Amino acid sequence: MPEGMIGQGIGASPVRVDGRAKVTGAAHYASDMAVPNPAWAFLVTSAIARGRVTAIDETEARRVPGVLDILHHGNMRGEVQEAGFFAGGGYAGSSLRPLEDDRVHHDGEIVAVVLAESYETAREAAYRLQVRYAEEQPSAGFDTEGAEARDAKDAVQGHEDAEVGDADAAFAAAPVKIEAAYETPTQHHNPIELFTTTASWENGRLTILEGSQYVHGLRNGVAKQLGLDPSLVRVESPFIGGAFGSRGSLTQRTALIAVAARRLNRPVKLVATRDQGFTIATYRAETRQRVKLAANPDGTLVAFVHEGTEVSSRPDPYKVAGTQTTARMYACPNIRTKVTILHADRNTPGFMRSPPEVPYMFGLESAMDELAHALGMDPIELRRVNDSTHESVKGLPWTSRGLMRCFDAGAEAFGWKDRTPQPRSMRDGDWLVGYGCASTIYPTHLGAATARVTLTPDGRARVQTAAHEIGTGTYTVVAQAAAEGLGLPLEKVLVEMGSSELPPSPVSGGSNVTASVCAVVMKACEEIRARIAAAAGQGPLQGRDPATLRLAEGSLRAPDGAAEPLTEAMARASNGAIEVYAENIPHGLPEGALKSLYQGKPALGAGLEGKDRVMAAFGAEFVEVRVHSRTAETRVARILGAFAAGRIVNPRTARSQLMGGLIWGIGSALHEATEMDRKRARYVNDNIAEYLIPVNADVPKLDVLVLEEEDKATPLGIKGLGELGNVGTNAAIANAVFHATGKRIRTLPIRIESLL
Amino acid sequence: MRPFAYERVPDPAAAQRAVPVGSSSAAAPVPTMVLAGGTTLLDLMKLDVLRPERLLDIRPLESRLGAIRLDGQGLRLGALARMAQVADDVEVRREFPVLAESLALAASAQLRNMATLGGNVLQRTRCSYYRDVSYAACNKRNPGSGCAALDGYNRLHAVLGTSEHCIASYPGDFAQALMALDAVVEIEGPQGGRSMPFAELHRAPGDRPDIETTLRPGELITAFQVPAGPWAKRSRYVKVRDRQSYAFAAASAAVALDLDGDRVRGVRIALGGVATRPWRATDAEAALAGQRLDEASAMRAAEVAFRDARTHGENDDKPELGRRTLVRALLEAQRMEIA
């Protein structure tokens, strides 16, 4: 029996139900879906970051045979209305309206859309389109004139800085302390699937084919932009070739392509280029942080100050604000955090895998290592003495917290005891060797969700929910939940997702989907079970309490072992299929969560925002680095992560997520940075030859340990782990580099010149 | 990409008739260009940087120009030999390790399978301002328009051989190895065949960064001759880069050493990732000649090699990295066990 067939419910490790389709090409991504006779769009993006478009000369472009039309601000007719910035209650990643006027707000803003009979023709004509600008001096953000700083508590609705005790006084009086500044760069998601959109109209109804992490958000956002009733907009996104946050919010391109298709009265297809992907979607905001950390000689923290400044666009206050996590990480009586937004001539940043935690946990976990060194204490022991059952800002209990179990299991497996504490004390030939570790955390976000589950008389189930397969294995885990709930083998469960025509599911962000969607699917399955059980009175299960009857192994079963085949049991309850539409609002979410969901608004909650408790997944990451003693290249030799993330729905896909997170973390620590020409506020390495991510040769021996953890407070005991793996890696690597070289690098990525 | 005519060329004479080949000619758009592996040219056409109206595909000449031949005089590498083919050649690896190493450490396996040696030595800079036509200022792409890199993002830009008109670095690896082995380049052109030292193939930008080589219009590189010599076996290519594979050199050094015990009888040094063209460090060679090779003498030579380095802000650390890379290459070559 193939390994994948052993056990198929929650906790089993079946192979991905869509795996074969993906590797054979049978799985169709949005841009693979055929539309009849499409016209092709090619974007023209701005060559300046701030100023005005003074002229667009179409003559040469129009002369290219096959050109159909060129959209630009001069010929838009107010077709696209504002969708609103998502954080202000809207739908879009930016509040800018596409092609609204002649203003240029950031590098690579869409200034024209060329439409033609073929991709090649559209591209050639785009190259021949003459766009002239009046350039104004832009601000790139840090280190440049003209950026505007605002306190996040004023700029961002609902943002709260933490203030517990008197952190500054406690810091001043503390016997052992460190104070340091950390910097994290602009980063881009660069999913392998490019940003594509296909739009077509039929009888006033719009169909959008686009890779999306939130089809209901996209539908409602586009409907608002185009003044349509949302029911007239359909979004299809059956598979997504990587997203990492970049496809969570509506971008400008979608409405433009819809307008183009309406004008041409034929489908229009856009495949944006890789470099355009750097400026037409979102990215991880650059941050600069200051951390003060003070302790008693025994290591117990007495003061923690964490201040961060984050670059955003002129119009939108996107906040990273990982201080909400760092302030809660360890026991500490005096805490002060502050976030400042720096508005500059940039496009609006957005969510990128573990958005708040990746930059800010780099600051905290580096500082913890610095403090451990100052104390002469093992960094794991420093975390142990400051471990806590309650978070430190409001004193709320963690529903479970596996941090130190992860450190202990990880340290054992990694061989942490072989580390000689003195920096620069381990060596292998020309290479300096260092061990480092760091904590990792990701809040357990949850969202309201809906699903329809249909059990047909042949004993097969169909699950419908507008969740998204972003590469994580969602089709598989949702099928597992239904297989568990209905007692069916996996192959009898069909899952339909990725369409706005299906019952709404939350945005595939914040690592919430497995917990949120499996919970509502299980709720629907439970209702089906209850209906079948209630009708069991006349059959072989006569006399049993319906509440004790379970669906398992293709039958309805009583505790005493009596059973009736499912198809026969269900025939008592229904003459045909049994269909249940379920809605679920997880504990801790507001009443309005379902309403927001139906409106396509992102509405995640729980995590660290609970009123009575906080929940998160934890882990510990261990790294061995090699730094060349002469030329200072840093290479990771080994990496190990130990994680506690509640009940694991599918250990196979969970391991894959965590492994991918650790590899992502290697890239974040050592390679990834979107480089700016700060004078011109433009990106320069906007391709994946020069925007470096780890190649196979950079990925060393890698181990993932997943610890058992029971958390009765979360739905089904599940904690999301998609964004857990890459949170601690930046600091673990920086800490290992310090141990190898004696040099503390506080600016990411850690490069050769950092260590010369 | 703009429309272009495509032709496959049956013989070099036909290629010559198709002048100007013009990889180094000044006028843009270049009407005709030679296509071999296409790993640089097609990229730059898609980016609208190069706009040939006609491509002459010379891959049909591979049987004639793709051979690797080794004899007592040395090595002859056909210009259409693939990078992977030479990197994997057992004799090249044994007799001229710096050549094989420089090729094996370049690009990715897929690119090495496609790219030819002749095209490789002519590959264009990775300067972002050259490769992105939305930047108006680039003297290399658009003569007289200025250089955005001077006050822009220049972490990877050159510190040697720069001018006030261009600081773009030469991106390749193999050229440094050829240079360190005193290779000769064979050329065929409208006026017949000629050859010249490989060191004379590339030119520094000066006031004409758009003219990158000394090739005349219509000329085609057909082969590289690498003379045999006592230094060839003790030769090494050290490439320092931001990730373990598939990255351009932050700094590299090709060295070939002829040692008499600890003493340097002869040394050849070429530097990559730091200069506007493949860079022979002759003064550093002279500083080492006759000396005992050790950490101190290697560092003195490295000081000499970067004596004239000019930095532009974000590449301020490059001379130091270049020095360390050269020292590492010299000491690693010294430690090589030669059969």
JSON list of C-alpha atoms in Angstrom, two decimals, chain A residues 458-590:
[
{"chain": "A", "resi": 458, "resn": "ASP", "atom": "CA", "xyz": [-23.66, 6.83, -3.60]},
{"chain": "A", "resi": 459, "resn": "GLY", "atom": "CA", "xyz": [-21.74, 7.64, -0.45]},
{"chain": "A", "resi": 460, "resn": "ARG", "atom": "CA", "xyz": [-19.58, 10.39, -1.91]},
{"chain": "A", "resi": 461, "resn": "ALA", "atom": "CA", "xyz": [-19.08, 13.84, -0.49]},
{"chain": "A", "resi": 462, "resn": "ARG", "atom": "CA", "xyz": [-18.64, 17.17, -2.18]},
{"chain": "A", "resi": 463, "resn": "VAL", "atom": "CA", "xyz": [-17.17, 20.04, -0.18]},
{"chain": "A", "resi": 464, "resn": "GLN", "atom": "CA", "xyz": [-17.57, 23.55, -1.49]},
{"chain": "A", "resi": 465, "resn": "THR", "atom": "CA", "xyz": [-15.81, 26.49, 0.08]},
{"chain": "A", "resi": 466, "resn": "ALA", "atom": "CA", "xyz": [-14.03, 29.43, -1.47]},
{"chain": "A", "resi": 467, "resn": "ALA", "atom": "CA", "xyz": [-10.69, 28.65, 0.14]},
{"chain": "A", "resi": 468, "resn": "HIS", "atom": "CA", "xyz": [-7.51, 28.81, -1.94]},
{"chain": "A", "resi": 469, "resn": "GLU", "atom": "CA", "xyz": [-4.76, 26.41, -2.87]},
{"chain": "A", "resi": 470, "resn": "ILE", "atom": "CA", "xyz": [-1.71, 28.66, -2.62]},
{"chain": "A", "resi": 471, "resn": "GLY", "atom": "CA", "xyz": [0.65, 25.72, -2.69]},
{"chain": "A", "resi": 472, "resn": "THR", "atom": "CA", "xyz": [0.19, 24.72, 0.92]},
{"chain": "A", "resi": 473, "resn": "GLY", "atom": "CA", "xyz": [-2.03, 21.70, 0.37]},
{"chain": "A", "resi": 474, "resn": "THR", "atom": "CA", "xyz": [-5.45, 23.17, 1.17]},
{"chain": "A", "resi": 475, "resn": "TYR", "atom": "CA", "xyz": [-7.39, 20.83, -1.13]},
{"chain": "A", "resi": 476, "resn": "THR", "atom": "CA", "xyz": [-5.84, 17.95, 0.74]},
{"chain": "A", "resi": 477, "resn": "VAL", "atom": "CA", "xyz": [-6.40, 19.11, 4.31]},
{"chain": "A", "resi": 478, "resn": "VAL", "atom": "CA", "xyz": [-9.98, 20.17, 3.60]},
{"chain": "A", "resi": 479, "resn": "ALA", "atom": "CA", "xyz": [-10.62, 16.75, 2.06]},
{"chain": "A", "resi": 480, "resn": "GLN", "atom": "CA", "xyz": [-9.09, 15.18, 5.17]},
{"chain": "A", "resi": 481, "resn": "ALA", "atom": "CA", "xyz": [-11.46, 17.12, 7.39]},
{"chain": "A", "resi": 482, "resn": "ALA", "atom": "CA", "xyz": [-14.49, 15.89, 5.42]},
{"chain": "A", "resi": 483, "resn": "ALA", "atom": "CA", "xyz": [-13.11, 12.35, 5.30]},
{"chain": "A", "resi": 484, "resn": "GLU", "atom": "CA", "xyz": [-12.77, 12.50, 9.07]},
{"chain": "A", "resi": 485, "resn": "GLY", "atom": "CA", "xyz": [-16.18, 14.05, 9.64]},
{"chain": "A", "resi": 486, "resn": "LEU", "atom": "CA", "xyz": [-18.06, 11.69, 7.35]},
{"chain": "A", "resi": 487, "resn": "GLY", "atom": "CA", "xyz": [-15.97, 8.58, 7.88]},
{"chain": "A", "resi": 488, "resn": "LEU", "atom": "CA", "xyz": [-15.13, 8.31, 4.21]},
{"chain": "A", "resi": 489, "resn": "PRO", "atom": "CA", "xyz": [-11.97, 7.38, 2.36]},
{"chain": "A", "resi": 490, "resn": "LEU", "atom": "CA", "xyz": [-10.26, 10.39, 0.82]},
{"chain": "A", "resi": 491, "resn": "GLU", "atom": "CA", "xyz": [-11.03, 9.38, -2.74]},
{"chain": "A", "resi": 492, "resn": "LYS", "atom": "CA", "xyz": [-14.74, 9.68, -2.04]},
{"chain": "A", "resi": 493, "resn": "VAL", "atom": "CA", "xyz": [-14.37, 13.33, -1.13]},
{"chain": "A", "resi": 494, "resn": "LEU", "atom": "CA", "xyz": [-14.33, 15.99, -3.84]},
{"chain": "A", "resi": 495, "resn": "VAL", "atom": "CA", "xyz": [-13.26, 19.47, -2.79]},
{"chain": "A", "resi": 496, "resn": "GLU", "atom": "CA", "xyz": [-14.14, 22.54, -4.81]},
{"chain": "A", "resi": 497, "resn": "MET", "atom": "CA", "xyz": [-12.39, 25.77, -3.93]},
{"chain": "A", "resi": 498, "resn": "GLY", "atom": "CA", "xyz": [-10.98, 28.91, -5.48]},
{"chain": "A", "resi": 499, "resn": "SER", "atom": "CA", "xyz": [-14.17, 30.37, -6.91]},
{"chain": "A", "resi": 500, "resn": "SER", "atom": "CA", "xyz": [-16.25, 33.32, -5.80]},
{"chain": "A", "resi": 501, "resn": "GLU", "atom": "CA", "xyz": [-19.33, 31.25, -6.68]},
{"chain": "A", "resi": 502, "resn": "LEU", "atom": "CA", "xyz": [-18.65, 29.06, -3.66]},
{"chain": "A", "resi": 503, "resn": "PRO", "atom": "CA", "xyz": [-19.53, 29.76, -0.02]},
{"chain": "A", "resi": 504, "resn": "PRO", "atom": "CA", "xyz": [-17.08, 32.37, 1.26]},
{"chain": "A", "resi": 505, "resn": "SER", "atom": "CA", "xyz": [-13.93, 31.43, 3.07]},
{"chain": "A", "resi": 506, "resn": "PRO", "atom": "CA", "xyz": [-11.50, 33.83, 4.68]},
{"chain": "A", "resi": 507, "resn": "VAL", "atom": "CA", "xyz": [-8.46, 35.33, 3.00]},
{"chain": "A", "resi": 508, "resn": "SER", "atom": "CA", "xyz": [-5.70, 32.76, 2.71]},
{"chain": "A", "resi": 509, "resn": "GLY", "atom": "CA", "xyz": [-3.47, 34.81, 4.94]},
{"chain": "A", "resi": 510, "resn": "GLY", "atom": "CA", "xyz": [-2.34, 34.85, 8.52]},
{"chain": "A", "resi": 511, "resn": "SER", "atom": "CA", "xyz": [-2.02, 31.06, 8.48]},
{"chain": "A", "resi": 512, "resn": "ASN", "atom": "CA", "xyz": [-5.69, 30.82, 9.42]},
{"chain": "A", "resi": 513, "resn": "VAL", "atom": "CA", "xyz": [-7.14, 28.60, 6.72]},
{"chain": "A", "resi": 514, "resn": "THR", "atom": "CA", "xyz": [-6.52, 25.10, 8.01]},
{"chain": "A", "resi": 515, "resn": "ALA", "atom": "CA", "xyz": [-8.06, 25.89, 11.37]},
{"chain": "A", "resi": 516, "resn": "SER", "atom": "CA", "xyz": [-10.87, 28.14, 10.09]},
{"chain": "A", "resi": 517, "resn": "VAL", "atom": "CA", "xyz": [-11.96, 26.05, 7.12]},
{"chain": "A", "resi": 518, "resn": "CYS", "atom": "CA", "xyz": [-11.53, 22.60, 8.63]},
{"chain": "A", "resi": 519, "resn": "ALA", "atom": "CA", "xyz": [-13.67, 23.83, 11.56]},
{"chain": "A", "resi": 520, "resn": "VAL", "atom": "CA", "xyz": [-16.60, 24.85, 9.38]},
{"chain": "A", "resi": 521, "resn": "VAL", "atom": "CA", "xyz": [-16.32, 21.74, 7.22]},
{"chain": "A", "resi": 522, "resn": "MET", "atom": "CA", "xyz": [-16.36, 19.59, 10.35]},
{"chain": "A", "resi": 523, "resn": "LYS", "atom": "CA", "xyz": [-19.39, 21.55, 11.56]},
{"chain": "A", "resi": 524, "resn": "ALA", "atom": "CA", "xyz": [-21.24, 20.77, 8.34]},
{"chain": "A", "resi": 525, "resn": "CYS", "atom": "CA", "xyz": [-20.22, 17.12, 8.56]},
{"chain": "A", "resi": 526, "resn": "GLU", "atom": "CA", "xyz": [-21.44, 16.97, 12.14]},
{"chain": "A", "resi": 527, "resn": "GLU", "atom": "CA", "xyz": [-24.85, 18.19, 11.06]},
{"chain": "A", "resi": 528, "resn": "ILE", "atom": "CA", "xyz": [-24.98, 15.55, 8.35]},
{"chain": "A", "resi": 529, "resn": "ARG", "atom": "CA", "xyz": [-24.02, 12.95, 10.92]},
{"chain": "A", "resi": 530, "resn": "ALA", "atom": "CA", "xyz": [-26.71, 14.19, 13.27]},
{"chain": "A", "resi": 531, "resn": "ARG", "atom": "CA", "xyz": [-29.39, 13.97, 10.59]},
{"chain": "A", "resi": 532, "resn": "ILE", "atom": "CA", "xyz": [-28.39, 10.45, 9.63]},
{"chain": "A", "resi": 533, "resn": "ALA", "atom": "CA", "xyz": [-28.09, 9.40, 13.25]},
{"chain": "A", "resi": 534, "resn": "ALA", "atom": "CA", "xyz": [-31.52, 10.84, 14.05]},
{"chain": "A", "resi": 535, "resn": "ALA", "atom": "CA", "xyz": [-33.05, 8.65, 11.35]},
{"chain": "A", "resi": 536, "resn": "ALA", "atom": "CA", "xyz": [-31.30, 5.48, 12.46]},
{"chain": "A", "resi": 537, "resn": "GLY", "atom": "CA", "xyz": [-34.21, 4.33, 14.64]},
{"chain": "A", "resi": 538, "resn": "GLN", "atom": "CA", "xyz": [-35.66, 1.76, 12.22]},
{"chain": "A", "resi": 539, "resn": "GLY", "atom": "CA", "xyz": [-32.48, 0.01, 11.17]},
{"chain": "A", "resi": 540, "resn": "PRO", "atom": "CA", "xyz": [-29.85, -2.22, 12.74]},
{"chain": "A", "resi": 541, "resn": "LEU", "atom": "CA", "xyz": [-28.91, 0.60, 15.10]},
{"chain": "A", "resi": 542, "resn": "GLN", "atom": "CA", "xyz": [-32.38, 0.70, 16.57]},
{"chain": "A", "resi": 543, "resn": "GLY", "atom": "CA", "xyz": [-32.42, 1.77, 20.19]},
{"chain": "A", "resi": 544, "resn": "ARG", "atom": "CA", "xyz": [-29.04, 3.47, 20.25]},
{"chain": "A", "resi": 545, "resn": "ASP", "atom": "CA", "xyz": [-28.80, 7.06, 21.40]},
{"chain": "A", "resi": 546, "resn": "PRO", "atom": "CA", "xyz": [-28.31, 9.05, 18.17]},
{"chain": "A", "resi": 547, "resn": "ALA", "atom": "CA", "xyz": [-25.78, 11.29, 19.91]},
{"chain": "A", "resi": 548, "resn": "THR", "atom": "CA", "xyz": [-23.44, 8.32, 20.31]},
{"chain": "A", "resi": 549, "resn": "LEU", "atom": "CA", "xyz": [-23.53, 7.23, 16.69]},
{"chain": "A", "resi": 550, "resn": "ARG", "atom": "CA", "xyz": [-20.47, 8.07, 14.61]},
{"chain": "A", "resi": 551, "resn": "LEU", "atom": "CA", "xyz": [-19.67, 8.06, 10.91]},
{"chain": "A", "resi": 552, "resn": "ALA", "atom": "CA", "xyz": [-16.57, 5.95, 10.38]},
{"chain": "A", "resi": 553, "resn": "GLU", "atom": "CA", "xyz": [-15.18, 3.55, 7.81]},
{"chain": "A", "resi": 554, "resn": "GLY", "atom": "CA", "xyz": [-18.06, 4.10, 5.43]},
{"chain": "A", "resi": 555, "resn": "SER", "atom": "CA", "xyz": [-20.74, 3.28, 7.94]},
{"chain": "A", "resi": 556, "resn": "LEU", "atom": "CA", "xyz": [-22.78, 4.62, 10.82]},
{"chain": "A", "resi": 557, "resn": "ARG", "atom": "CA", "xyz": [-21.42, 3.04, 13.99]},
{"chain": "A", "resi": 558, "resn": "ALA", "atom": "CA", "xyz": [-22.55, 2.64, 17.55]},
{"chain": "A", "resi": 559, "resn": "PRO", "atom": "CA", "xyz": [-20.16, 2.40, 20.50]},
{"chain": "A", "resi": 560, "resn": "ASP", "atom": "CA", "xyz": [-21.10, -1.28, 20.92]},
{"chain": "A", "resi": 561, "resn": "GLY", "atom": "CA", "xyz": [-19.77, -2.07, 17.43]},
{"chain": "A", "resi": 562, "resn": "ALA", "atom": "CA", "xyz": [-23.11, -2.31, 15.66]},
{"chain": "A", "resi": 563, "resn": "ALA", "atom": "CA", "xyz": [-22.97, -0.61, 12.29]},
{"chain": "A", "resi": 564, "resn": "GLU", "atom": "CA", "xyz": [-24.95, 0.11, 9.19]},
{"chain": "A", "resi": 565, "resn": "PRO", "atom": "CA", "xyz": [-23.40, 0.94, 5.81]},
{"chain": "A", "resi": 566, "resn": "LEU", "atom": "CA", "xyz": [-23.45, 4.67, 5.21]},
{"chain": "A", "resi": 567, "resn": "THR", "atom": "CA", "xyz": [-25.50, 4.53, 2.00]},
{"chain": "A", "resi": 568, "resn": "GLU", "atom": "CA", "xyz": [-28.22, 2.56, 3.77]},
{"chain": "A", "resi": 569, "resn": "ALA", "atom": "CA", "xyz": [-28.18, 4.74, 6.87]},
{"chain": "A", "resi": 570, "resn": "MET", "atom": "CA", "xyz": [-28.42, 7.93, 4.86]},
{"chain": "A", "resi": 571, "resn": "ALA", "atom": "CA", "xyz": [-31.30, 6.56, 2.80]},
{"chain": "A", "resi": 572, "resn": "ARG", "atom": "CA", "xyz": [-33.35, 6.60, 5.99]},
{"chain": "A", "resi": 573, "resn": "ALA", "atom": "CA", "xyz": [-32.64, 10.28, 6.45]},
{"chain": "A", "resi": 574, "resn": "SER", "atom": "CA", "xyz": [-33.11, 11.43, 2.89]},
{"chain": "A", "resi": 575, "resn": "ASN", "atom": "CA", "xyz": [-34.58, 10.32, -0.36]},
{"chain": "A", "resi": 576, "resn": "GLY", "atom": "CA", "xyz": [-31.63, 11.87, -2.12]},
{"chain": "A", "resi": 577, "resn": "ALA", "atom": "CA", "xyz": [-28.57, 13.80, -1.14]},
{"chain": "A", "resi": 578, "resn": "ILE", "atom": "CA", "xyz": [-28.00, 15.49, 2.18]},
{"chain": "A", "resi": 579, "resn": "GLU", "atom": "CA", "xyz": [-26.68, 18.97, 1.82]},
{"chain": "A", "resi": 580, "resn": "VAL", "atom": "CA", "xyz": [-25.63, 21.21, 4.67]},
{"chain": "A", "resi": 581, "resn": "TYR", "atom": "CA", "xyz": [-24.53, 24.80, 4.49]},
{"chain": "A", "resi": 582, "resn": "ALA", "atom": "CA", "xyz": [-22.55, 25.72, 7.57]},
{"chain": "A", "resi": 583, "resn": "GLU", "atom": "CA", "xyz": [-21.25, 28.98, 8.96]},
{"chain": "A", "resi": 584, "resn": "ASN", "atom": "CA", "xyz": [-18.78, 29.29, 11.76]},
{"chain": "A", "resi": 585, "resn": "ILE", "atom": "CA", "xyz": [-17.55, 32.18, 13.85]},
{"chain": "A", "resi": 586, "resn": "PRO", "atom": "CA", "xyz": [-14.61, 31.05, 15.97]},
{"chain": "A", "resi": 587, "resn": "HIS", "atom": "CA", "xyz": [-14.35, 32.07, 19.62]},
{"chain": "A", "resi": 588, "resn": "GLY", "atom": "CA", "xyz": [-12.97, 35.53, 20.06]},
{"chain": "A", "resi": 589, "resn": "LEU", "atom": "CA", "xyz": [-14.16, 36.99, 16.78]},
{"chain": "A", "resi": 590, "resn": "PRO", "atom": "CA", "xyz": [-16.71, 39.76, 16.70]}
]
